[in-house]
Each structure stands twice: as structure tokens, then as C-alpha cells.
Amino acid sequence: SLGPADAPITIVEFSDFECPFCRRFQQETYRGLLEAYPGQIRFVYRNLPLTSIHPEAFPAAVAAMCAHEQDAFFPYHDKLFSSDQLGQEVYVRYASELSLDVAAFNECLASDRNTAPINADADFAIKLGINSTPTFFINGLALVGAQPLDVFKQVIDVNTVGSFLCAKHAAPLLKKSGAPVIVLVSSPAAHLPS
């Protein structure tokens, strides 16, 4: 995760590194969101590779997890979303550009040790009823799709305490914006390791 563990705002994103809508969120909204709430957001990334339509989604998730082993998940994540080019050569090039131990990175890529955690993320997403990326949970309120910064701010500003009551009252306001929302009783962040 990125940001303070005790941040008042927790955003859990279920995403796919090959998804063009996920890339759009990263390129158009992600940085602005972190800048709008400095030190107040804990951002948790969860893998939901949609392998039936994105053949490089799972290998890219593995590469990101290999970067995570060298404490470089989010810098690597940013690299993956900076371009629509994915593949073994790109993964190794990004590792090199980030000054990772490329031998250890390649060994990780060749192993299957990150398969189970990626599948666990995907299985959890499916149990939550998620079938598209990106899907976000902001203190227990789901937001589907690459929404603009203003929509994220609406959700955060109306739902900063993360209770079911706030989410219940936030949903009608957010529906006016046209953003799809789902009200949850508790945040999936509570059930996921960081």
C-alpha cells in the first residue's frame, strides 16, 4: 500500500495493468487525487487481471509483484501504466530503469511464487461481485470505472468517516453525477493484507 496506515481515507483499487480504462485513471486522476488529499490517503492496489481479454495482464501483475519484492511496487506500477506496451522485454527494461536487481527480478519472473497472491486478489474481487476494472472502494463505497477526479472528491468529501450510514446517504448524491456506486457494509480493505 501507499500512504499512511492510519490515513482517514482508504482507497482499494482492483485493477489490471493491461486495461486501457485503468491506464486512463492512472494518467488522468491518480496523481491529482493524491495531491488533493496529501497524507490523508492510503492507496491499496489489488490485482484483477482480466486474462480473457488481456493476455499480458497476469504476466504484468507478476512483474509488479517481483518489483514489490524489491520495495518498488508503486514506482514499477507507474511504469507499467505509463505505456500500453507490455511484455517480457518491457518488464525487464523497467526493472533496470528503476535500478532493481535484475537477476533477482528475472528469477522471480521465472518462478510461480506470485501466482497465489494474484489469484487470491482476483478470487476476492469475484466474491465481491467485481467483474470490471478499475473498481475502487473508498472507505467502503464502491466506485466503478475510470471516473474523473471530481467524482472521487465527491465520494471522499461525503464519505470521509467510512461508515455504512455515510455511504447510504452518499449514494443518492453520487448517482446524480452518473457514476456507478455500490454501498457496502464494510470496506474490503479490512479483509486484505497490506
Coordinates of N, CA, C and O in Angstrom, one line a residue:
S1 N 0.8 -1.2 0.0 CA 0.0 0.0 0.0 C 0.9 1.2 0.0 O 2.0 1.2 0.3
L2 N 0.3 2.3 -0.4 CA 1.0 3.6 -0.5 C 0.2 4.6 0.5 O -1.0 4.6 0.5
G3 N 1.0 5.3 1.3 CA 0.4 6.3 2.2 C 0.3 5.7 3.6 O 0.6 4.5 3.9
P4 N 0.0 6.6 4.6 CA 0.0 6.2 6.0 C -1.1 5.1 6.3 O -2.2 5.2 5.8
A5 N -0.7 4.1 7.1 CA -1.6 3.0 7.5 C -2.8 3.6 8.2 O -3.9 3.0 8.2
D6 N -2.7 4.7 8.9 CA -3.8 5.2 9.7 C -4.5 6.4 9.0 O -5.2 7.2 9.6
A7 N -4.3 6.5 7.7 CA -4.9 7.5 6.9 C -6.5 7.5 7.0 O -7.0 6.4 7.1
P8 N -7.1 8.6 7.1 CA -8.6 8.6 7.2 C -9.3 8.1 6.0 O -10.5 7.8 6.0
I9 N -8.6 8.1 4.8 CA -9.2 7.7 3.6 C -8.4 6.5 3.1 O -7.2 6.5 2.9
T10 N -9.1 5.3 2.9 CA -8.5 4.2 2.3 C -9.2 3.9 0.9 O -10.4 3.8 0.9
I11 N -8.4 3.9 -0.1 CA -8.9 3.6 -1.4 C -8.2 2.2 -1.8 O -7.0 2.1 -1.9
V12 N -9.1 1.2 -2.1 CA -8.6 0.0 -2.6 C -9.0 -0.1 -4.1 O -10.2 0.1 -4.4
E13 N -8.0 -0.3 -4.9 CA -8.3 -0.4 -6.4 C -8.1 -1.8 -6.8 O -7.0 -2.4 -6.6
F14 N -9.1 -2.4 -7.5 CA -8.9 -3.6 -8.2 C -8.7 -3.3 -9.7 O -9.5 -2.6 -10.3
S15 N -7.5 -3.7 -10.2 CA -7.1 -3.2 -11.5 C -6.4 -4.2 -12.3 O -6.0 -5.3 -11.8
D16 N -6.1 -3.9 -13.5 CA -5.5 -4.8 -14.5 C -4.5 -3.9 -15.3 O -4.8 -2.8 -15.8
F17 N -3.2 -4.3 -15.3 CA -2.2 -3.5 -15.9 C -2.3 -3.3 -17.4 O -1.7 -2.4 -18.0
E18 N -3.2 -4.1 -18.1 CA -3.4 -4.0 -19.5 C -4.7 -3.3 -19.8 O -4.9 -3.0 -21.0
C19 N -5.5 -3.0 -18.9 CA -6.8 -2.3 -19.0 C -6.6 -0.9 -19.4 O -6.0 -0.1 -18.7
P20 N -7.1 -0.5 -20.6 CA -7.0 0.9 -21.0 C -7.7 1.9 -20.1 O -7.3 3.1 -19.9
F21 N -8.8 1.5 -19.4 CA -9.5 2.4 -18.5 C -8.7 2.5 -17.2 O -8.7 3.6 -16.6
C22 N -8.0 1.5 -16.8 CA -7.2 1.6 -15.6 C -6.0 2.5 -15.9 O -5.6 3.4 -15.1
R23 N -5.4 2.4 -17.1 CA -4.4 3.3 -17.5 C -4.9 4.8 -17.5 O -4.2 5.7 -17.1
R24 N -6.1 5.0 -18.0 CA -6.7 6.3 -18.1 C -6.8 6.9 -16.7 O -6.5 8.1 -16.4
F25 N -7.3 6.1 -15.7 CA -7.3 6.5 -14.3 C -6.0 6.9 -13.8 O -5.8 8.0 -13.2
Q26 N -5.0 6.1 -14.1 CA -3.6 6.4 -13.6 C -3.1 7.7 -14.2 O -2.4 8.5 -13.5
Q27 N -3.3 7.9 -15.5 CA -2.8 9.0 -16.2 C -3.5 10.3 -15.9 O -2.9 11.4 -15.9
E28 N -4.8 10.2 -15.7 CA -5.7 11.4 -15.6 C -6.1 11.8 -14.2 O -6.4 13.0 -13.9
T29 N -6.2 10.8 -13.3 CA -6.8 11.1 -12.0 C -5.9 10.7 -10.8 O -5.9 11.5 -9.8
Y30 N -5.1 9.7 -10.8 CA -4.4 9.1 -9.7 C -3.5 10.2 -9.0 O -3.7 10.4 -7.8
R31 N -2.6 10.8 -9.7 CA -1.7 11.8 -9.1 C -2.5 13.0 -8.5 O -2.2 13.5 -7.4
G32 N -3.5 13.5 -9.2 CA -4.3 14.6 -8.7 C -5.1 14.2 -7.5 O -5.2 15.1 -6.6
L33 N -5.5 13.0 -7.4 CA -6.2 12.5 -6.2 C -5.3 12.5 -5.0 O -5.6 13.0 -3.9
L34 N -4.1 12.0 -5.1 CA -3.1 12.0 -4.0 C -2.7 13.4 -3.6 O -2.5 13.7 -2.5
E35 N -2.6 14.3 -4.6 CA -2.2 15.7 -4.4 C -3.4 16.5 -3.7 O -3.1 17.4 -2.9
A36 N -4.6 16.1 -4.0 CA -5.8 16.8 -3.4 C -5.9 16.5 -1.9 O -6.5 17.3 -1.2
Y37 N -5.4 15.3 -1.5 CA -5.5 14.9 -0.1 C -4.2 14.4 0.4 O -4.0 13.3 0.8
P38 N -3.2 15.3 0.5 CA -1.8 14.9 0.9 C -1.8 14.3 2.3 O -2.3 14.9 3.3
G39 N -1.2 13.1 2.4 CA -1.0 12.4 3.6 C -2.3 11.9 4.2 O -2.3 11.4 5.3
Q40 N -3.4 12.0 3.5 CA -4.7 11.5 4.0 C -5.2 10.2 3.3 O -6.2 9.7 3.7
I41 N -4.5 9.8 2.3 CA -5.0 8.6 1.6 C -4.0 7.4 1.7 O -2.8 7.6 1.6
R42 N -4.6 6.3 2.0 CA -3.9 5.0 2.0 C -4.4 4.4 0.7 O -5.6 4.1 0.6
F43 N -3.6 4.1 -0.3 CA -4.0 3.6 -1.5 C -3.5 2.1 -1.6 O -2.3 1.9 -1.5
V44 N -4.4 1.2 -1.8 CA -4.1 -0.2 -1.8 C -4.5 -0.7 -3.2 O -5.6 -0.6 -3.7
Y45 N -3.5 -1.3 -3.9 CA -3.7 -1.9 -5.2 C -3.9 -3.4 -5.1 O -3.2 -4.0 -4.4
R46 N -4.9 -3.9 -5.8 CA -5.2 -5.3 -5.8 C -5.3 -5.7 -7.3 O -5.9 -5.0 -8.1
N47 N -4.8 -6.9 -7.6 CA -4.7 -7.4 -8.9 C -6.0 -8.1 -9.3 O -6.5 -8.9 -8.6
L48 N -6.5 -7.7 -10.5 CA -7.7 -8.3 -11.1 C -7.4 -8.4 -12.6 O -8.0 -7.7 -13.4
P49 N -6.4 -9.3 -12.9 CA -6.1 -9.4 -14.3 C -7.2 -10.1 -15.1 O -7.6 -11.2 -14.8
L50 N -7.7 -9.4 -16.1 CA -8.8 -9.9 -16.9 C -8.2 -10.7 -18.1 O -8.2 -10.2 -19.2
T51 N -7.8 -11.9 -17.8 CA -6.9 -12.6 -18.8 C -7.7 -13.0 -20.0 O -7.1 -13.3 -21.1
S52 N -9.0 -13.1 -20.0 CA -9.8 -13.5 -21.2 C -9.7 -12.4 -22.3 O -9.8 -12.8 -23.4
I53 N -9.4 -11.2 -21.9 CA -9.3 -10.1 -22.9 C -8.0 -9.4 -22.9 O -7.7 -8.6 -23.8
H54 N -7.2 -9.6 -21.8 CA -5.9 -9.0 -21.7 C -4.8 -10.1 -21.4 O -4.5 -10.4 -20.3
P55 N -4.2 -10.6 -22.5 CA -3.2 -11.7 -22.3 C -2.0 -11.3 -21.5 O -1.3 -12.2 -20.9
E56 N -1.6 -10.0 -21.4 CA -0.4 -9.6 -20.7 C -0.7 -9.2 -19.3 O 0.1 -8.8 -18.5
A57 N -2.0 -9.2 -18.9 CA -2.4 -8.7 -17.6 C -1.8 -9.5 -16.4 O -1.3 -8.9 -15.5
F58 N -1.8 -10.8 -16.6 CA -1.3 -11.7 -15.5 C 0.3 -11.6 -15.5 O 0.8 -11.3 -14.4
P59 N 1.0 -11.7 -16.6 CA 2.4 -11.5 -16.5 C 2.8 -10.1 -16.0 O 3.8 -10.0 -15.3
A60 N 2.1 -9.1 -16.3 CA 2.4 -7.8 -15.8 C 2.2 -7.7 -14.3 O 3.0 -7.1 -13.6
A61 N 1.1 -8.4 -13.8 CA 0.9 -8.4 -12.4 C 2.1 -9.2 -11.7 O 2.5 -8.7 -10.6
V62 N 2.5 -10.2 -12.3 CA 3.7 -11.0 -11.7 C 4.9 -10.1 -11.7 O 5.6 -10.0 -10.7
A63 N 5.1 -9.3 -12.8 CA 6.3 -8.4 -12.8 C 6.2 -7.4 -11.7 O 7.2 -7.1 -11.0
A64 N 5.0 -6.8 -11.5 CA 4.8 -5.8 -10.4 C 5.1 -6.4 -9.1 O 5.6 -5.8 -8.2
M65 N 4.6 -7.7 -8.9 CA 4.9 -8.3 -7.6 C 6.4 -8.6 -7.4 O 6.9 -8.6 -6.3
C66 N 7.1 -8.9 -8.5 CA 8.5 -9.1 -8.4 C 9.2 -7.8 -8.0 O 10.1 -7.8 -7.2
A67 N 8.7 -6.7 -8.5 CA 9.2 -5.3 -8.1 C 8.9 -5.1 -6.7 O 9.7 -4.5 -5.9
H68 N 7.7 -5.5 -6.2 CA 7.3 -5.4 -4.8 C 8.3 -6.1 -3.9 O 8.6 -5.6 -2.8
E69 N 8.8 -7.2 -4.3 CA 9.8 -7.9 -3.5 C 11.1 -7.1 -3.3 O 11.9 -7.3 -2.4
Q70 N 11.3 -6.1 -4.1 CA 12.5 -5.2 -4.0 C 12.0 -3.8 -3.6 O 12.7 -2.8 -3.8
D71 N 10.8 -3.7 -2.9 CA 10.3 -2.5 -2.4 C 10.1 -1.4 -3.4 O 10.2 -0.2 -3.2
A72 N 9.7 -1.8 -4.6 CA 9.5 -0.9 -5.7 C 8.1 -1.1 -6.4 O 8.0 -0.8 -7.6
F73 N 7.1 -1.5 -5.7 CA 5.8 -1.8 -6.4 C 5.3 -0.6 -7.0 O 5.0 -0.6 -8.2
F74 N 5.1 0.5 -6.3 CA 4.4 1.7 -6.9 C 5.3 2.4 -8.0 O 4.7 2.8 -9.0
P75 N 6.6 2.5 -7.8 CA 7.3 3.0 -9.0 C 7.2 2.1 -10.2 O 7.0 2.6 -11.4
Y76 N 7.2 0.8 -10.0 CA 7.0 -0.1 -11.1 C 5.6 -0.1 -11.7 O 5.4 0.0 -12.9
H77 N 4.6 0.0 -10.8 CA 3.2 0.2 -11.2 C 3.1 1.4 -12.1 O 2.4 1.4 -13.1
D78 N 3.7 2.5 -11.7 CA 3.6 3.7 -12.5 C 4.2 3.5 -13.9 O 3.7 4.0 -14.9
K79 N 5.3 2.8 -14.0 CA 6.0 2.5 -15.3 C 5.0 1.7 -16.1 O 4.9 1.9 -17.3
L80 N 4.4 0.6 -15.5 CA 3.5 -0.2 -16.3 C 2.3 0.6 -16.9 O 1.9 0.3 -18.0
F81 N 1.8 1.5 -16.1 CA 0.7 2.3 -16.6 C 1.1 3.5 -17.5 O 0.3 4.2 -18.0
S82 N 2.4 3.7 -17.7 CA 2.9 4.8 -18.4 C 2.8 4.6 -20.0 O 3.0 5.5 -20.7
S83 N 2.6 3.3 -20.3 CA 2.6 3.0 -21.7 C 1.7 1.8 -22.0 O 1.4 1.1 -21.0
D84 N 1.3 1.6 -23.2 CA 0.4 0.4 -23.5 C 1.3 -0.8 -24.0 O 0.7 -1.8 -24.4
Q85 N 2.6 -0.6 -23.9 CA 3.5 -1.7 -24.3 C 3.8 -2.6 -23.1 O 4.3 -2.1 -22.1
L86 N 3.5 -3.8 -23.2 CA 3.8 -4.8 -22.1 C 4.5 -6.0 -22.8 O 4.5 -6.2 -24.0
G87 N 5.1 -6.8 -21.9 CA 5.8 -8.0 -22.4 C 7.1 -8.2 -21.7 O 7.6 -7.3 -21.0
Q88 N 7.7 -9.4 -21.8 CA 8.9 -9.7 -21.0 C 10.0 -8.7 -21.1 O 10.6 -8.3 -20.2
E89 N 10.3 -8.3 -22.4 CA 11.3 -7.3 -22.6 C 11.1 -6.0 -21.8 O 12.0 -5.4 -21.2
V90 N 9.8 -5.5 -21.9 CA 9.4 -4.3 -21.2 C 9.6 -4.4 -19.7 O 10.1 -3.5 -19.0
Y91 N 9.2 -5.6 -19.2 CA 9.2 -5.8 -17.7 C 10.7 -5.7 -17.2 O 11.0 -5.1 -16.2
V92 N 11.6 -6.4 -18.0 CA 13.0 -6.3 -17.6 C 13.6 -4.9 -17.7 O 14.3 -4.5 -16.9
R93 N 13.2 -4.3 -18.8 CA 13.7 -2.9 -19.0 C 13.2 -2.0 -17.9 O 14.0 -1.2 -17.4
Y94 N 12.0 -2.1 -17.5 CA 11.5 -1.2 -16.4 C 12.3 -1.6 -15.1 O 12.6 -0.6 -14.3
A95 N 12.5 -2.8 -14.8 CA 13.3 -3.2 -13.6 C 14.7 -2.6 -13.7 O 15.1 -2.0 -12.7
S96 N 15.3 -2.6 -14.8 CA 16.6 -2.0 -15.0 C 16.5 -0.5 -14.8 O 17.4 0.1 -14.1
E97 N 15.5 0.2 -15.4 CA 15.4 1.6 -15.3 C 15.2 2.1 -13.8 O 15.5 3.2 -13.5
L98 N 14.6 1.2 -13.0 CA 14.3 1.5 -11.6 C 15.5 1.0 -10.7 O 15.3 1.1 -9.5
S99 N 16.6 0.6 -11.4 CA 17.8 0.1 -10.6 C 17.5 -1.0 -9.7 O 18.1 -1.2 -8.6
L100 N 16.6 -1.9 -10.1 CA 16.3 -3.1 -9.4 C 17.4 -4.1 -9.6 O 18.1 -4.0 -10.6
D101 N 17.5 -5.1 -8.8 CA 18.5 -6.2 -9.0 C 17.8 -7.1 -10.1 O 16.9 -7.8 -9.9
V102 N 18.3 -6.9 -11.3 CA 17.7 -7.6 -12.5 C 17.8 -9.1 -12.4 O 16.8 -9.8 -12.8
A103 N 18.9 -9.6 -11.9 CA 19.0 -11.1 -11.8 C 17.9 -11.6 -10.8 O 17.2 -12.6 -11.1
A104 N 17.7 -11.0 -9.7 CA 16.7 -11.4 -8.8 C 15.3 -11.2 -9.4 O 14.4 -12.0 -9.2
F105 N 15.1 -10.1 -10.1 CA 13.8 -9.8 -10.7 C 13.5 -10.9 -11.8 O 12.4 -11.5 -11.8
N106 N 14.5 -11.3 -12.6 CA 14.3 -12.4 -13.6 C 14.0 -13.7 -12.9 O 13.2 -14.5 -13.4
E107 N 14.7 -14.0 -11.8 CA 14.5 -15.2 -11.1 C 13.0 -15.3 -10.6 O 12.3 -16.3 -10.7
C108 N 12.6 -14.1 -10.1 CA 11.2 -14.0 -9.6 C 10.2 -14.2 -10.7 O 9.2 -15.0 -10.6
L109 N 10.4 -13.6 -11.9 CA 9.6 -13.8 -13.0 C 9.4 -15.2 -13.5 O 8.4 -15.7 -13.9
A110 N 10.6 -15.9 -13.4 CA 10.6 -17.3 -13.8 C 9.9 -18.3 -12.8 O 9.5 -19.4 -13.1
S111 N 9.8 -17.8 -11.6 CA 9.1 -18.7 -10.5 C 7.6 -18.5 -10.6 O 7.1 -17.6 -11.3
D112 N 6.9 -19.3 -9.8 CA 5.5 -19.1 -9.7 C 5.0 -18.7 -8.4 O 3.8 -18.7 -8.0
R113 N 5.9 -18.1 -7.6 CA 5.6 -17.7 -6.2 C 4.6 -16.6 -6.1 O 4.0 -16.4 -5.0
N114 N 4.4 -15.8 -7.1 CA 3.4 -14.7 -7.0 C 2.0 -15.1 -7.7 O 1.1 -14.3 -7.6
T115 N 1.9 -16.3 -8.2 CA 0.7 -16.7 -8.7 C -0.4 -16.8 -7.7 O -1.5 -16.3 -7.9
A116 N -0.2 -17.4 -6.5 CA -1.2 -17.5 -5.5 C -1.7 -16.1 -5.0 O -2.9 -15.9 -4.9
P117 N -0.8 -15.2 -4.7 CA -1.3 -13.9 -4.2 C -2.2 -13.1 -5.2 O -3.2 -12.5 -4.9
I118 N -1.8 -13.2 -6.5 CA -2.5 -12.6 -7.6 C -3.9 -13.3 -7.7 O -4.9 -12.6 -7.8
N119 N -3.9 -14.6 -7.7 CA -5.2 -15.3 -7.8 C -6.1 -15.0 -6.6 O -7.3 -14.9 -6.7
A120 N -5.5 -14.8 -5.4 CA -6.2 -14.5 -4.2 C -6.9 -13.2 -4.3 O -8.1 -13.0 -3.9
D121 N -6.2 -12.2 -4.9 CA -6.8 -10.9 -5.1 C -8.0 -11.0 -6.1 O -9.1 -10.5 -5.8
A122 N -7.8 -11.8 -7.2 CA -8.8 -11.9 -8.2 C -10.0 -12.7 -7.6 O -11.2 -12.3 -7.8
D123 N -9.8 -13.7 -6.8 CA -10.9 -14.5 -6.2 C -11.7 -13.6 -5.3 O -12.9 -13.7 -5.2
F124 N -11.0 -12.8 -4.5 CA -11.7 -11.9 -3.6 C -12.5 -10.9 -4.3 O -13.7 -10.7 -3.9
A125 N -12.0 -10.4 -5.4 CA -12.8 -9.4 -6.2 C -14.0 -10.1 -6.8 O -15.1 -9.5 -6.7
I126 N -13.9 -11.3 -7.2 CA -15.1 -12.1 -7.8 C -16.1 -12.3 -6.7 O -17.3 -12.1 -6.9
K127 N -15.6 -12.6 -5.4 CA -16.6 -12.8 -4.3 C -17.3 -11.5 -4.0 O -18.4 -11.5 -3.5
L128 N -16.7 -10.4 -4.2 CA -17.3 -9.1 -4.0 C -18.3 -8.7 -5.1 O -18.9 -7.7 -5.1
G129 N -18.2 -9.5 -6.2 CA -19.1 -9.2 -7.4 C -18.5 -8.3 -8.4 O -19.2 -7.7 -9.3
I130 N -17.2 -8.1 -8.3 CA -16.5 -7.2 -9.2 C -16.2 -7.9 -10.5 O -15.7 -9.1 -10.5
N131 N -16.6 -7.4 -11.6 CA -16.3 -8.0 -12.9 C -15.7 -7.1 -13.9 O -15.7 -7.4 -15.1
S132 N -15.3 -5.9 -13.5 CA -14.7 -4.9 -14.4 C -13.6 -4.1 -13.7 O -13.7 -4.0 -12.5
T133 N -12.7 -3.6 -14.5 CA -11.6 -2.8 -13.9 C -11.6 -1.5 -14.6 O -12.0 -1.4 -15.8
P134 N -11.2 -0.4 -13.9 CA -10.9 -0.4 -12.5 C -12.2 -0.4 -11.6 O -13.2 0.3 -12.0
T135 N -12.1 -1.0 -10.5 CA -13.2 -0.8 -9.5 C -12.5 -0.4 -8.2 O -11.5 -1.0 -7.8
F136 N -13.0 0.6 -7.5 CA -12.4 1.2 -6.3 C -13.4 1.1 -5.2 O -14.6 1.1 -5.3
F137 N -12.8 0.9 -4.0 CA -13.6 1.0 -2.7 C -13.0 2.1 -1.9 O -11.8 2.1 -1.6
I138 N -13.8 3.1 -1.6 CA -13.3 4.3 -0.9 C -14.1 4.3 0.4 O -15.2 4.6 0.5
N139 N -13.3 3.9 1.5 CA -13.9 3.7 2.8 C -15.3 3.0 2.8 O -16.2 3.4 3.4
G140 N -15.3 1.9 2.0 CA -16.5 1.1 1.9 C -17.5 1.4 0.8 O -18.5 0.7 0.7
L141 N -17.3 2.4 0.1 CA -18.2 2.8 -1.0 C -17.5 2.4 -2.3 O -16.4 2.9 -2.6
A142 N -18.2 1.6 -3.1 CA -17.6 1.2 -4.4 C -17.8 2.3 -5.5 O -18.9 2.9 -5.6
L143 N -16.8 2.4 -6.3 CA -16.9 3.3 -7.4 C -16.3 2.6 -8.6 O -15.2 2.1 -8.6
V144 N -17.1 2.4 -9.7 CA -16.7 1.6 -10.8 C -16.3 2.5 -12.0 O -17.0 3.4 -12.3
G145 N -15.2 2.2 -12.6 CA -14.7 2.8 -13.8 C -13.7 3.9 -13.5 O -13.5 4.3 -12.4
A146 N -13.1 4.4 -14.6 CA -12.1 5.4 -14.6 C -12.8 6.8 -14.5 O -12.9 7.5 -15.4
Q147 N -13.3 7.1 -13.3 CA -14.1 8.3 -13.1 C -13.1 9.5 -13.0 O -12.0 9.3 -12.6
P148 N -13.6 10.7 -13.3 CA -12.8 11.9 -13.2 C -12.5 12.2 -11.7 O -13.2 11.8 -10.8
L149 N -11.5 13.0 -11.5 CA -11.1 13.5 -10.1 C -12.3 14.0 -9.3 O -12.5 13.7 -8.1
D150 N -13.2 14.8 -10.0 CA -14.3 15.4 -9.3 C -15.2 14.4 -8.6 O -15.8 14.6 -7.6
V151 N -15.4 13.3 -9.3 CA -16.3 12.2 -8.8 C -15.6 11.6 -7.5 O -16.3 11.3 -6.5
F152 N -14.3 11.3 -7.6 CA -13.6 10.8 -6.5 C -13.7 11.8 -5.3 O -13.9 11.4 -4.1
K153 N -13.5 13.0 -5.6 CA -13.6 14.0 -4.5 C -15.0 14.1 -3.9 O -15.1 14.2 -2.6
Q154 N -16.0 13.9 -4.7 CA -17.4 13.9 -4.1 C -17.5 12.7 -3.2 O -18.1 12.8 -2.1
V155 N -17.1 11.5 -3.6 CA -17.2 10.3 -2.7 C -16.4 10.5 -1.4 O -16.9 10.3 -0.3
I156 N -15.2 11.1 -1.5 CA -14.4 11.3 -0.4 C -14.9 12.3 0.6 O -15.0 12.1 1.8
D157 N -15.4 13.4 0.0 CA -15.8 14.5 0.8 C -17.2 14.2 1.5 O -17.4 14.6 2.6
V158 N -18.0 13.4 0.9 CA -19.3 13.0 1.5 C -19.1 11.8 2.5 O -19.8 11.7 3.5
N159 N -18.1 11.0 2.3 CA -17.9 9.7 3.0 C -16.6 9.6 3.7 O -15.9 8.6 3.7
T160 N -16.1 10.6 4.4 CA -14.8 10.6 5.0 C -14.7 9.7 6.2 O -13.6 9.2 6.5
V161 N -15.8 9.4 6.9 CA -15.7 8.5 8.1 C -15.9 7.0 7.7 O -15.5 6.2 8.5
G162 N -16.4 6.7 6.5 CA -16.4 5.3 6.1 C -17.4 4.5 6.7 O -17.4 3.3 6.6
S163 N -18.4 5.0 7.3 CA -19.5 4.2 7.9 C -20.5 3.9 6.9 O -20.7 4.6 5.9
F164 N -21.3 2.8 7.2 CA -22.4 2.5 6.3 C -23.4 3.6 6.2 O -23.9 3.9 5.2
L165 N -23.7 4.3 7.3 CA -24.6 5.4 7.3 C -24.2 6.4 6.3 O -25.0 6.9 5.5
C166 N -22.9 6.8 6.4 CA -22.5 7.9 5.4 C -22.6 7.4 4.0 O -23.0 8.1 3.1
A167 N -22.2 6.1 3.8 CA -22.3 5.5 2.4 C -23.7 5.5 1.9 O -24.0 5.8 0.8
K168 N -24.6 5.2 2.8 CA -26.1 5.1 2.5 C -26.5 6.5 2.0 O -27.3 6.6 1.0
H169 N -26.1 7.6 2.7 CA -26.5 8.9 2.3 C -25.7 9.4 1.1 O -26.2 10.3 0.4
A170 N -24.5 8.9 0.9 CA -23.7 9.4 -0.2 C -24.2 8.9 -1.5 O -24.1 9.6 -2.6
A171 N -24.7 7.7 -1.6 CA -25.1 7.0 -2.8 C -26.1 7.9 -3.7 O -25.9 8.1 -4.8
P172 N -27.2 8.4 -3.1 CA -28.1 9.3 -3.9 C -27.4 10.5 -4.4 O -27.7 10.9 -5.6
L173 N -26.5 11.1 -3.7 CA -25.8 12.3 -4.2 C -24.9 11.9 -5.3 O -24.8 12.7 -6.3
L174 N -24.3 10.8 -5.2 CA -23.3 10.4 -6.3 C -24.0 10.0 -7.5 O -23.5 10.1 -8.6
K175 N -25.2 9.4 -7.4 CA -26.0 8.9 -8.5 C -26.3 10.1 -9.5 O -26.4 9.9 -10.7
K176 N -26.4 11.3 -8.9 CA -26.7 12.5 -9.7 C -25.5 12.7 -10.6 O -25.7 13.3 -11.7
S177 N -24.3 12.3 -10.2 CA -23.1 12.6 -11.1 C -23.1 11.6 -12.2 O -22.3 11.7 -13.1
G178 N -23.9 10.5 -12.2 CA -23.8 9.5 -13.2 C -22.8 8.4 -12.9 O -22.7 7.5 -13.7
A179 N -22.0 8.5 -11.9 CA -21.0 7.5 -11.5 C -21.7 6.3 -10.9 O -22.5 6.4 -10.0
P180 N -21.4 5.0 -11.4 CA -22.0 3.9 -10.8 C -21.4 3.7 -9.4 O -20.2 3.7 -9.2
V181 N -22.3 3.5 -8.4 CA -21.8 3.3 -7.0 C -22.5 2.0 -6.4 O -23.6 1.7 -6.8
I182 N -21.9 1.4 -5.4 CA -22.4 0.3 -4.7 C -22.1 0.6 -3.2 O -21.0 0.9 -2.9
V183 N -23.2 0.4 -2.4 CA -23.0 0.7 -1.0 C -22.6 -0.7 -0.3 O -23.3 -1.7 -0.5
L184 N -21.5 -0.7 0.5 CA -21.1 -1.8 1.2 C -21.3 -1.6 2.7 O -21.2 -0.5 3.2
V185 N -21.4 -2.7 3.4 CA -21.5 -2.6 4.9 C -20.1 -2.3 5.5 O -19.9 -1.6 6.4
S186 N -19.1 -3.0 4.9 CA -17.7 -2.7 5.4 C -16.7 -2.7 4.2 O -17.0 -3.1 3.1
S187 N -15.6 -2.1 4.5 CA -14.6 -1.9 3.4 C -13.8 -3.1 3.2 O -13.5 -3.8 4.1
P188 N -13.6 -3.5 1.9 CA -12.8 -4.7 1.6 C -11.3 -4.5 2.1 O -10.6 -5.5 2.3
A189 N -10.9 -3.3 2.4 CA -9.6 -3.1 2.9 C -9.4 -3.8 4.3 O -8.3 -4.2 4.6
A190 N -10.5 -3.9 5.0 CA -10.4 -4.6 6.3 C -10.1 -6.0 6.2 O -9.7 -6.7 7.1
H191 N -10.3 -6.6 5.0 CA -10.2 -8.0 4.8 C -8.9 -8.4 4.0 O -8.7 -9.5 3.7
L192 N -8.1 -7.4 3.6 CA -7.0 -7.6 2.8 C -5.7 -7.2 3.5 O -5.6 -6.2 4.1
P193 N -4.7 -8.1 3.4 CA -3.4 -7.7 3.9 C -2.8 -6.5 3.1 O -3.1 -6.4 1.9
S194 N -2.0 -5.7 3.8 CA -1.4 -4.5 3.0 C -0.1 -4.9 2.4 O 0.5 -5.8 2.7

